[in-house]
Tab-separated table of C-alpha atoms and ligand atoms in Angstrom:
chain	number	residue	atom	x	y	z
A	226	MET	CA	126.381	125.703	87.503
A	227	ASP	CA	125.735	129.785	88.051
A	228	LYS	CA	122.540	129.745	88.882
A	229	LYS	CA	122.390	133.952	88.579
A	230	LYS	CA	122.584	133.417	85.087
A	231	LEU	CA	120.035	131.336	84.670
A	232	SER	CA	116.549	132.650	84.578
A	233	SER	CA	113.151	131.257	84.883
A	234	LYS	CA	111.766	133.323	82.062
A	235	ASN	CA	113.994	131.095	79.332
A	236	LEU	CA	113.494	128.155	77.987
A	237	LYS	CA	115.871	125.776	78.750
A	238	LEU	CA	117.152	122.916	76.531
A	239	ALA	CA	119.275	119.879	77.781
A	240	ILE	CA	121.614	118.589	75.088
A	241	GLN	CA	124.394	115.734	75.164
A	242	LYS	CA	127.664	116.988	76.426
A	243	GLU	CA	130.111	115.258	74.662
A	244	GLY	CA	129.431	112.392	72.638
A	245	ARG	CA	127.791	111.224	69.725
A	246	LEU	CA	124.606	113.297	69.433
A	247	THR	CA	126.484	116.609	70.442
A	248	GLU	CA	128.008	117.640	67.092
A	249	GLU	CA	125.113	117.371	65.066
A	250	THR	CA	122.726	118.672	67.898
A	251	LEU	CA	125.254	121.753	67.883
A	252	GLU	CA	124.818	122.497	63.910
A	253	LEU	CA	121.001	121.964	64.424
A	254	LEU	CA	120.792	124.926	67.139
A	255	ARG	CA	123.515	127.088	64.830
A	256	LYS	CA	121.234	126.142	61.460
A	257	ALA	CA	118.262	127.438	63.593
A	258	GLY	CA	119.643	130.845	63.825
A	259	LEU	CA	120.806	130.565	67.521
A	260	GLU	CA	123.810	132.505	68.610
A	261	PHE	CA	125.780	131.113	71.624
A	262	GLU	CA	129.338	130.107	72.765
A	263	SER	CA	129.540	126.386	73.453
A	264	TYR	CA	133.140	125.174	74.169
A	265	LYS	CA	134.069	121.785	75.789
A	266	GLN	CA	133.960	122.582	79.583
A	267	LYS	CA	131.204	124.428	79.791
A	268	LEU	CA	128.298	123.543	81.546
A	269	PHE	CA	125.613	125.789	80.019
A	270	SER	CA	125.059	128.686	77.705
A	271	LEU	CA	122.653	131.447	77.007
A	272	CYS	CA	121.776	132.366	73.766
A	273	ARG	CA	121.964	135.757	72.700
A	274	ASN	CA	119.357	136.259	70.256
A	275	PHE	CA	116.712	133.983	71.668
A	276	PRO	CA	115.410	133.349	75.537
A	277	LEU	CA	116.518	129.817	75.848
A	278	GLU	CA	119.507	128.566	77.700
A	279	ILE	CA	121.453	125.057	76.833
A	280	LEU	CA	122.723	122.942	79.397
A	281	TYR	CA	125.188	120.402	78.075
A	282	VAL	CA	124.661	117.360	80.509
A	283	ARG	CA	125.181	113.290	80.087
A	284	ASP	CA	122.893	112.017	77.829
A	285	ASP	CA	121.900	109.180	80.172
A	286	ASP	CA	120.143	112.412	82.610
A	287	ILE	CA	118.271	114.289	79.683
A	288	SER	CA	115.299	112.254	79.609
A	289	GLY	CA	115.223	112.691	83.598
A	290	TYR	CA	115.779	116.420	83.240
A	291	VAL	CA	112.706	116.821	80.812
A	292	GLU	CA	110.341	115.062	82.973
A	293	LYS	CA	111.253	116.707	86.184
A	294	GLY	CA	110.660	120.061	84.505
A	295	ILE	CA	114.105	120.866	85.423
A	296	VAL	CA	114.474	121.830	81.725
A	297	ASP	CA	111.511	122.618	79.413
A	298	LEU	CA	113.110	120.489	76.013
A	299	GLY	CA	115.726	117.786	75.258
A	300	ILE	CA	117.401	116.332	72.674
A	301	VAL	CA	118.101	112.820	72.783
A	302	GLY	CA	117.964	109.254	71.701
A	303	GLN	CA	114.631	107.265	70.803
A	304	ASN	CA	117.148	104.366	72.551
A	305	ILE	CA	117.204	106.201	76.073
A	306	LEU	CA	113.300	106.812	75.671
A	307	ASN	CA	112.510	103.157	74.800
A	308	GLU	CA	114.701	102.142	77.789
A	309	LYS	CA	113.606	104.651	80.761
A	310	GLN	CA	109.761	105.356	78.972
A	311	PRO	CA	110.132	108.772	80.634
A	312	LYS	CA	106.802	110.397	81.155
A	313	VAL	CA	107.732	113.256	78.257
A	314	ARG	CA	106.585	114.621	75.020
A	315	LYS	CA	107.899	113.559	71.667
A	316	LEU	CA	108.010	116.646	69.488
A	317	LEU	CA	110.121	116.242	66.218
A	318	ASN	CA	112.282	113.315	64.747
A	319	LEU	CA	115.594	115.259	63.974
A	320	ARG	CA	117.360	112.850	61.227
A	321	TYR	CA	120.472	112.216	63.075
A	322	GLY	CA	122.004	110.038	65.250
A	323	PHE	CA	120.923	106.757	63.361
A	324	CYS	CA	121.537	103.713	64.599
A	325	SER	CA	119.710	100.426	65.716
A	326	LEU	CA	119.424	98.028	69.121
A	327	VAL	CA	120.427	94.498	68.211
A	328	VAL	CA	120.544	90.975	69.020
A	329	ALA	CA	124.392	89.569	67.899
A	330	VAL	CA	126.121	86.453	68.530
A	331	PRO	CA	129.637	85.133	68.790
A	332	LYS	CA	129.994	84.272	64.514
A	333	GLU	CA	131.304	80.521	65.537
A	334	SER	CA	128.062	80.107	68.002
A	335	ASP	CA	125.461	77.646	66.831
A	336	ILE	CA	122.748	80.108	67.716
A	337	SER	CA	120.979	80.687	64.597
A	338	THR	CA	117.725	82.210	65.467
A	339	ILE	CA	116.511	83.912	68.290
A	340	LYS	CA	114.960	81.026	70.286
A	341	ASN	CA	118.241	79.561	70.525
A	342	LEU	CA	118.723	82.148	73.250
A	343	ASN	CA	116.012	80.450	75.723
A	344	GLY	CA	118.227	80.414	78.956
A	345	LYS	CA	121.023	82.189	77.936
A	346	THR	CA	122.924	85.019	79.206
A	347	ILE	CA	122.502	88.117	77.168
A	348	SER	CA	124.447	90.932	78.478
A	349	THR	CA	123.460	94.757	77.588
A	350	SER	CA	123.271	98.233	78.445
A	351	TYR	CA	119.456	98.113	77.457
A	352	PRO	CA	117.883	95.965	80.135
A	353	GLN	CA	114.746	96.910	79.761
A	354	SER	CA	114.568	96.917	76.187
A	355	ALA	CA	115.784	93.940	75.823
A	356	LYS	CA	113.739	92.242	78.972
A	357	ARG	CA	110.643	93.610	76.941
A	358	PHE	CA	111.610	92.289	73.288
A	359	PHE	CA	112.775	88.663	74.905
A	360	LYS	CA	109.298	88.725	76.872
A	361	GLU	CA	107.177	89.573	73.709
A	362	ASN	CA	109.448	86.991	71.992
A	363	GLY	CA	108.182	83.929	74.710
A	364	ILE	CA	112.005	83.795	75.541
A	365	SER	CA	113.203	83.459	78.920
A	366	ALA	CA	116.962	84.341	78.976
A	367	ASP	CA	119.284	85.424	81.664
A	368	ILE	CA	119.714	89.448	81.139
A	369	VAL	CA	123.198	91.171	82.797
A	370	LYS	CA	123.330	94.667	82.990
A	371	ILE	CA	126.666	96.096	81.553
A	372	SER	CA	127.289	99.859	81.444
A	373	GLY	CA	130.102	99.368	78.624
A	374	SER	CA	132.044	97.744	76.179
A	375	VAL	CA	129.152	95.092	75.802
A	376	GLU	CA	130.569	93.588	72.576
A	377	ILE	CA	133.659	92.421	74.771
A	378	THR	CA	131.542	90.034	77.337
A	379	PRO	CA	130.963	86.845	75.074
A	380	ALA	CA	134.724	86.952	74.304
A	381	LEU	CA	135.040	86.572	78.056
A	382	GLY	CA	133.048	84.054	78.943
A	383	ILE	CA	130.082	86.573	80.689
A	384	ALA	CA	127.702	86.335	77.952
A	385	GLU	CA	126.746	84.199	74.735
A	386	ALA	CA	124.697	87.090	73.535
A	387	ILE	CA	124.865	90.810	73.504
A	388	VAL	CA	121.992	93.029	72.816
A	389	ASP	CA	124.223	96.497	71.921
A	390	LEU	CA	123.475	99.632	69.781
A	391	THR	CA	125.026	99.281	66.555
A	392	SER	CA	125.272	102.153	63.896
A	393	SER	CA	128.083	101.269	61.195
A	394	GLY	CA	128.625	97.643	62.259
A	395	SER	CA	132.239	98.094	62.613
A	396	THR	CA	132.230	97.074	66.370
A	397	MET	CA	130.137	94.120	65.992
A	398	ALA	CA	132.945	92.895	62.854
A	399	LEU	CA	135.885	93.684	65.092
A	400	ASN	CA	134.565	91.767	68.136
A	401	ASP	CA	133.950	88.635	65.669
A	402	LEU	CA	130.060	89.180	66.821
A	403	ARG	CA	127.007	88.811	64.178
A	404	VAL	CA	123.801	90.328	64.239
A	405	LEU	CA	120.490	87.727	64.739
A	406	THR	CA	118.102	90.467	64.569
A	407	GLY	CA	117.138	94.013	65.295
A	408	ILE	CA	114.882	95.212	68.318
A	409	TYR	CA	114.575	99.010	67.207
A	410	ASP	CA	115.773	101.602	65.084
A	411	SER	CA	116.728	105.028	66.921
A	412	GLU	CA	117.381	108.405	66.179
A	413	ALA	CA	117.862	111.663	67.901
A	414	ILE	CA	114.772	113.311	68.972
A	415	LEU	CA	113.269	116.552	70.374
A	416	VAL	CA	111.789	116.193	73.718
A	417	ALA	CA	109.280	118.663	75.838
A	418	ASN	CA	108.010	118.362	79.512
A	419	GLU	CA	104.511	117.923	79.341
A	420	LYS	CA	104.053	121.449	80.920
A	421	ALA	CA	106.313	123.596	78.921
A	422	LEU	CA	103.527	122.923	76.405
A	423	THR	CA	100.299	124.159	78.472
A	424	ASN	CA	102.342	126.965	80.206
A	425	GLY	CA	103.496	130.454	78.989
A	426	ARG	CA	106.559	128.953	77.656
A	427	LYS	CA	104.533	127.177	74.896
A	428	LEU	CA	104.708	129.736	72.302
A	429	LEU	CA	108.929	130.050	72.702
A	430	VAL	CA	108.623	126.053	72.379
A	431	ASP	CA	106.570	126.029	69.269
A	432	LYS	CA	108.505	129.605	67.620
A	433	LEU	CA	111.443	127.262	68.524
A	434	LEU	CA	109.954	124.056	66.599
A	435	THR	CA	109.286	125.997	63.638
A	436	ARG	CA	112.625	126.905	63.660
A	437	PHE	CA	114.124	123.015	63.377
A	438	LYS	CA	111.315	122.146	61.382
A	439	GLY	CA	112.783	124.766	59.109
A	440	VAL	CA	115.966	123.351	58.886
A	441	LEU	CA	115.005	119.574	58.585
A	442	ALA	CA	112.672	120.657	56.010
A	443	ALA	CA	115.347	122.556	53.722
A	444	ARG	CA	117.679	119.441	54.810
A	445	SER	CA	115.344	117.442	52.721
A	446	TYR	CA	114.874	119.886	49.683
A	447	LYS	CA	117.403	121.056	46.867
A	448	TYR	CA	116.491	123.800	44.810
A	449	VAL	CA	116.895	123.098	40.882
A	450	MET	CA	116.778	125.612	38.477
A	451	MET	CA	116.721	124.252	34.357
A	452	ASN	CA	115.852	125.292	30.956
A	453	ALA	CA	113.559	123.233	28.775
A	454	PRO	CA	111.631	123.709	25.201
A	455	GLU	CA	108.014	124.934	26.639
A	456	ASN	CA	106.193	121.979	24.548
A	457	ILE	CA	107.310	119.453	27.664
A	458	LEU	CA	106.202	121.601	30.184
A	459	GLY	CA	103.766	119.385	31.119
A	460	ARG	CA	105.868	116.300	31.598
A	461	LEU	CA	108.158	118.413	33.764
A	462	LYS	CA	105.560	119.315	35.839
A	463	GLU	CA	104.479	115.394	36.531
A	464	ILE	CA	108.142	114.430	37.293
A	465	VAL	CA	108.675	117.623	39.945
A	466	PRO	CA	105.659	119.090	40.975
A	467	GLY	CA	107.179	121.269	43.499
A	468	LEU	CA	106.297	122.058	47.224
A	469	LYS	CA	102.969	123.320	45.699
A	470	SER	CA	103.741	124.142	41.567
A	471	PRO	CA	107.128	125.162	39.703
A	472	THR	CA	107.969	128.509	38.955
A	473	VAL	CA	107.966	129.272	35.032
A	474	SER	CA	109.375	131.932	33.234
A	475	PRO	CA	109.936	132.502	29.938
A	476	LEU	CA	113.374	132.772	28.229
A	477	VAL	CA	114.707	135.196	25.269
A	478	GLN	CA	115.117	132.342	23.181
A	479	LYS	CA	111.221	131.600	22.076
A	480	GLY	CA	109.998	128.473	22.845
A	481	TRP	CA	111.897	127.963	25.791
A	482	ILE	CA	111.031	128.472	29.655
A	483	SER	CA	113.320	128.797	32.807
A	484	ILE	CA	111.336	125.850	35.408
A	485	GLN	CA	112.179	126.608	39.394
A	486	THR	CA	111.304	124.283	41.864
A	487	VAL	CA	112.409	121.770	44.841
A	488	ILE	CA	113.191	118.035	44.852
A	489	LYS	CA	113.459	115.756	47.921
A	490	GLU	CA	116.651	114.719	48.675
A	491	GLU	CA	115.675	111.280	48.542
A	492	ILE	CA	114.261	110.786	45.353
A	493	PHE	CA	116.839	113.463	44.012
A	494	TRP	CA	119.305	111.491	41.677
A	495	GLU	CA	116.046	109.691	39.668
A	496	THR	CA	114.509	112.714	39.464
A	497	VAL	CA	117.269	114.492	37.727
A	498	GLU	CA	117.854	111.698	35.265
A	499	LYS	CA	114.058	111.703	34.039
A	500	LEU	CA	114.144	115.480	33.623
A	501	LYS	CA	116.852	115.203	31.772
A	502	LYS	CA	115.393	112.408	29.841
A	503	ALA	CA	112.430	114.403	28.998
A	504	GLY	CA	114.459	116.743	27.763
A	505	ALA	CA	115.500	119.450	30.365
A	506	GLN	CA	118.702	120.895	30.057
A	507	GLY	CA	121.215	123.162	31.953
A	508	ILE	CA	119.857	121.942	35.411
A	509	ILE	CA	121.304	123.817	38.251
A	510	VAL	CA	120.850	122.596	42.000
A	511	LEU	CA	121.631	124.844	44.841
A	512	PRO	CA	121.148	124.077	48.505
A	513	ILE	CA	118.747	125.441	50.918
A	514	GLU	CA	118.933	127.375	53.993
A	515	LYS	CA	115.717	127.089	55.254
A	516	ILE	CA	112.067	126.191	54.246
A	517	ILE	CA	109.455	128.128	56.544
A	518	ILE	CA	105.813	125.841	55.749
B	188	PRT	O1	128.726	110.716	77.907
B	188	PRT	P1	127.543	110.140	77.717
B	188	PRT	O2	126.833	109.173	78.712
B	188	PRT	O3	126.690	111.340	77.187
B	188	PRT	O4	127.479	109.299	76.315
B	188	PRT	P2	127.526	108.042	75.901
B	188	PRT	O5	128.756	107.293	75.257
B	188	PRT	O6	126.542	107.181	76.627
B	188	PRT	O7	126.947	108.270	75.151
B	188	PRT	P3	127.559	108.045	73.082
B	188	PRT	O8	128.238	109.721	72.582
B	188	PRT	O9	127.797	107.116	73.053
B	188	PRT	O10	125.635	108.068	72.551
B	188	PRT	C1	125.227	109.341	72.455
B	188	PRT	C2	123.564	108.652	71.521
B	188	PRT	O11	123.860	108.234	70.346
B	188	PRT	C3	123.444	107.207	71.664
B	188	PRT	O12	122.436	106.893	73.182
B	188	PRT	C4	122.611	107.057	70.469
B	188	PRT	O13	121.413	107.672	70.657
B	188	PRT	C5	123.399	107.815	69.582
B	188	PRT	N1	124.279	106.948	68.798
B	188	PRT	C6	124.026	106.753	67.820
B	188	PRT	C7	124.833	105.534	69.172
B	188	PRT	C8	125.549	105.004	68.118
B	188	PRT	N2	125.221	105.540	66.514
B	188	PRT	C9	126.373	104.214	68.314
B	188	PRT	N3	127.102	103.331	67.440
B	188	PRT	N4	125.569	105.292	70.143
B	188	PRT	C10	126.342	104.586	70.611
B	188	PRT	N5	126.688	103.525	69.807
B	188	PRT	C11	127.819	102.714	69.946
B	188	PRT	C12	127.289	101.373	69.877
B	188	PRT	O14	126.643	100.760	70.788
B	188	PRT	C13	128.688	100.591	69.541
B	188	PRT	O15	129.382	100.100	70.880
B	188	PRT	O16	128.958	102.946	69.341
B	188	PRT	C14	129.896	102.124	68.940
B	188	PRT	C15	130.299	101.829	67.620
B	188	PRT	O17	129.151	101.570	66.862
B	188	PRT	P4	129.338	101.000	65.335
B	188	PRT	O18	128.317	100.266	65.137
B	188	PRT	O19	129.558	102.578	64.448
B	188	PRT	O20	130.862	100.603	65.520
B	189	ZN	ZN1	125.734	107.693	78.449
């Protein structure tokens, strides 16, 4: 790495170089208005319009770098935090990289509850998480650490069950495995070094955090415009209270108004149906670029 280019004044953020978190992490950074070059061979990037250096590393190394203060910030899966338990500060859930750590067994296995795993061999890349889970459930199992392809170990006769991450569930299905129970859910998290939050960098961290929150908030809302007869305004306000309250303006047509508001993505369709039923017309929906709260 070219040390001369790295400045101690800049904030440093470690992200996954190449993997399941990379694409959405880069998208988040770009949507937060950060300008930088990134291509696969790069080890780090300097932002042109923010005092930030982005370091591209393996996901397993991110929490350690943040804990040791090699970088101020990192974006890493909650699964890694649960497994390694680093002393870092969680700043923000980023709402991507969703997956779950689960216990799975071969489909034909007669194991039907986790209690049946007593005395059995379980392979995993998450030994600490697995050990904790089985201990909490009073089960004594032999945990074998495997660094990759955990899903094939039951077929190879190495283990009777596995503890592994799953998202779509297709890997489990392809390997004739069935999920017995979930251990925890995970998503990408922005974490910070404890000291980065107390020294002069705090201001920069806060600035970046506000930008990320703005991107996330915008993603979870839609901007909606509609026309409606004036006399149903009260009912519409109940259906869409908006961030504070909806913007209402009169239309040229007497007795009609135009309403502008925001609707939460997760309740979007049911809200639009309610609006139509109440008498709203010409409903226009727009994506929101950012919301600064
Ligand atoms: O090279 P590097 O060490 O950086 O990458 P890696 O290969 O160790 O990690 P990577 O890219 O696989 O995952 C990075 C992070 O993405 C993880 O730490 C999780 O936080 C998150 N994530 C989200 C996942 C998954 N979804 C996921 N499905 N990580 C791994 N998987 C695995 C899963 O274990 C299974 O083997 O993907 C496989 C396919 O899953 P299905 O259920 O979609 O078939
Ligand atoms: Zn990894």
